[in-house]
CSV table of C-alpha atoms in Angstrom, one decimal:
chain,number,residue,atom,x,y,z
E,532,UNK,CA,-36.4,44.6,-1.0
E,533,UNK,CA,-34.2,44.4,-2.7
E,534,UNK,CA,-32.7,40.9,-3.0
E,535,UNK,CA,-29.2,41.6,-1.4
E,536,UNK,CA,-30.9,42.2,1.4
E,537,UNK,CA,-30.9,39.5,4.0
E,538,UNK,CA,-34.0,38.4,5.8
E,539,UNK,CA,-35.1,39.1,9.7
E,540,UNK,CA,-35.9,34.5,9.4
E,541,UNK,CA,-32.0,34.3,7.2
E,542,UNK,CA,-29.7,31.7,9.4
E,543,UNK,CA,-26.7,33.2,9.4
E,544,UNK,CA,-23.9,30.8,7.0
E,545,UNK,CA,-22.4,28.0,8.9
E,546,UNK,CA,-19.1,28.0,8.8
E,547,UNK,CA,-16.8,25.6,7.4
E,548,UNK,CA,-17.5,21.6,7.4
E,549,UNK,CA,-15.7,20.3,10.6
E,550,UNK,CA,-13.6,17.4,8.6
E,551,UNK,CA,-14.4,13.8,9.8
E,552,UNK,CA,-17.9,15.4,9.5
E,553,UNK,CA,-19.3,12.9,6.8
E,554,UNK,CA,-18.1,10.0,9.8
E,555,UNK,CA,-20.8,10.8,11.4
E,556,UNK,CA,-23.1,8.0,10.5
E,557,UNK,CA,-22.5,4.8,11.5
E,558,UNK,CA,-22.9,2.8,8.4
E,559,UNK,CA,-20.0,5.5,7.1
E,560,UNK,CA,-17.8,3.8,9.9
E,561,UNK,CA,-18.2,0.5,8.7
E,562,UNK,CA,-17.8,1.9,4.7
E,563,UNK,CA,-15.0,3.6,6.0
E,564,UNK,CA,-13.4,0.9,7.8
E,565,UNK,CA,-13.8,-1.7,5.9
E,566,UNK,CA,-12.3,-0.1,2.7
E,567,UNK,CA,-8.9,0.8,4.5
E,568,UNK,CA,-9.2,-3.3,5.7
E,569,UNK,CA,-9.8,-3.6,2.2
E,570,UNK,CA,-6.6,-2.3,1.2
E,571,UNK,CA,-4.4,-3.2,4.1
E,572,UNK,CA,-5.3,-7.2,2.9
E,573,UNK,CA,-4.7,-6.1,-1.0
E,574,UNK,CA,-1.1,-4.4,-0.1
E,575,UNK,CA,0.2,-7.4,1.6
E,576,UNK,CA,-1.3,-9.8,-0.6
E,577,UNK,CA,1.3,-7.3,-3.7
E,578,UNK,CA,4.0,-7.3,-0.6
E,579,UNK,CA,3.8,-11.6,-0.2
E,580,UNK,CA,3.8,-12.2,-3.9
E,581,UNK,CA,6.2,-10.2,-4.6
E,582,UNK,CA,8.8,-11.0,-2.1
E,583,UNK,CA,7.5,-15.4,-3.2
E,584,UNK,CA,9.7,-14.2,-6.4
E,585,UNK,CA,13.3,-13.4,-4.3
E,586,UNK,CA,14.2,-16.3,-3.3
E,587,UNK,CA,17.3,-17.8,-4.4
E,588,UNK,CA,17.6,-20.8,-6.5
E,589,UNK,CA,19.3,-24.0,-6.1
E,590,UNK,CA,22.0,-25.2,-8.1
E,591,UNK,CA,22.6,-28.4,-8.3
E,592,UNK,CA,26.8,-28.8,-9.7
E,593,UNK,CA,27.6,-31.8,-10.6
E,594,UNK,CA,30.8,-32.7,-7.4
E,595,UNK,CA,34.8,-33.8,-9.2
E,596,UNK,CA,38.2,-33.7,-7.8
E,597,UNK,CA,40.0,-30.8,-7.4
E,598,UNK,CA,43.4,-31.9,-9.4
E,599,UNK,CA,40.6,-32.5,-13.5
E,600,UNK,CA,39.9,-28.5,-12.7
E,601,UNK,CA,41.2,-26.3,-14.5
E,602,UNK,CA,43.6,-23.8,-13.6
E,603,UNK,CA,42.6,-20.3,-14.9
E,604,UNK,CA,45.1,-18.0,-14.2
E,605,UNK,CA,47.3,-18.7,-15.9
E,606,UNK,CA,46.1,-17.3,-19.7
E,607,UNK,CA,45.9,-19.6,-22.3
């Protein structure tokens, strides 16, 4: 018997592995859920931090009478 012939006791080759076969155990599911939750937390924190810098700055100007303002419509 040559090595290229299948033996009588050999099992047929299995088909492709199902898509989410690795997530069948409880530990794998919990790990995946923890990683997903961590990604959401990190993304939300980064978004909140980025939005903090977009607050408009409040500039206080001293009030002055309109009569003391220069006329900008005329060229000097």
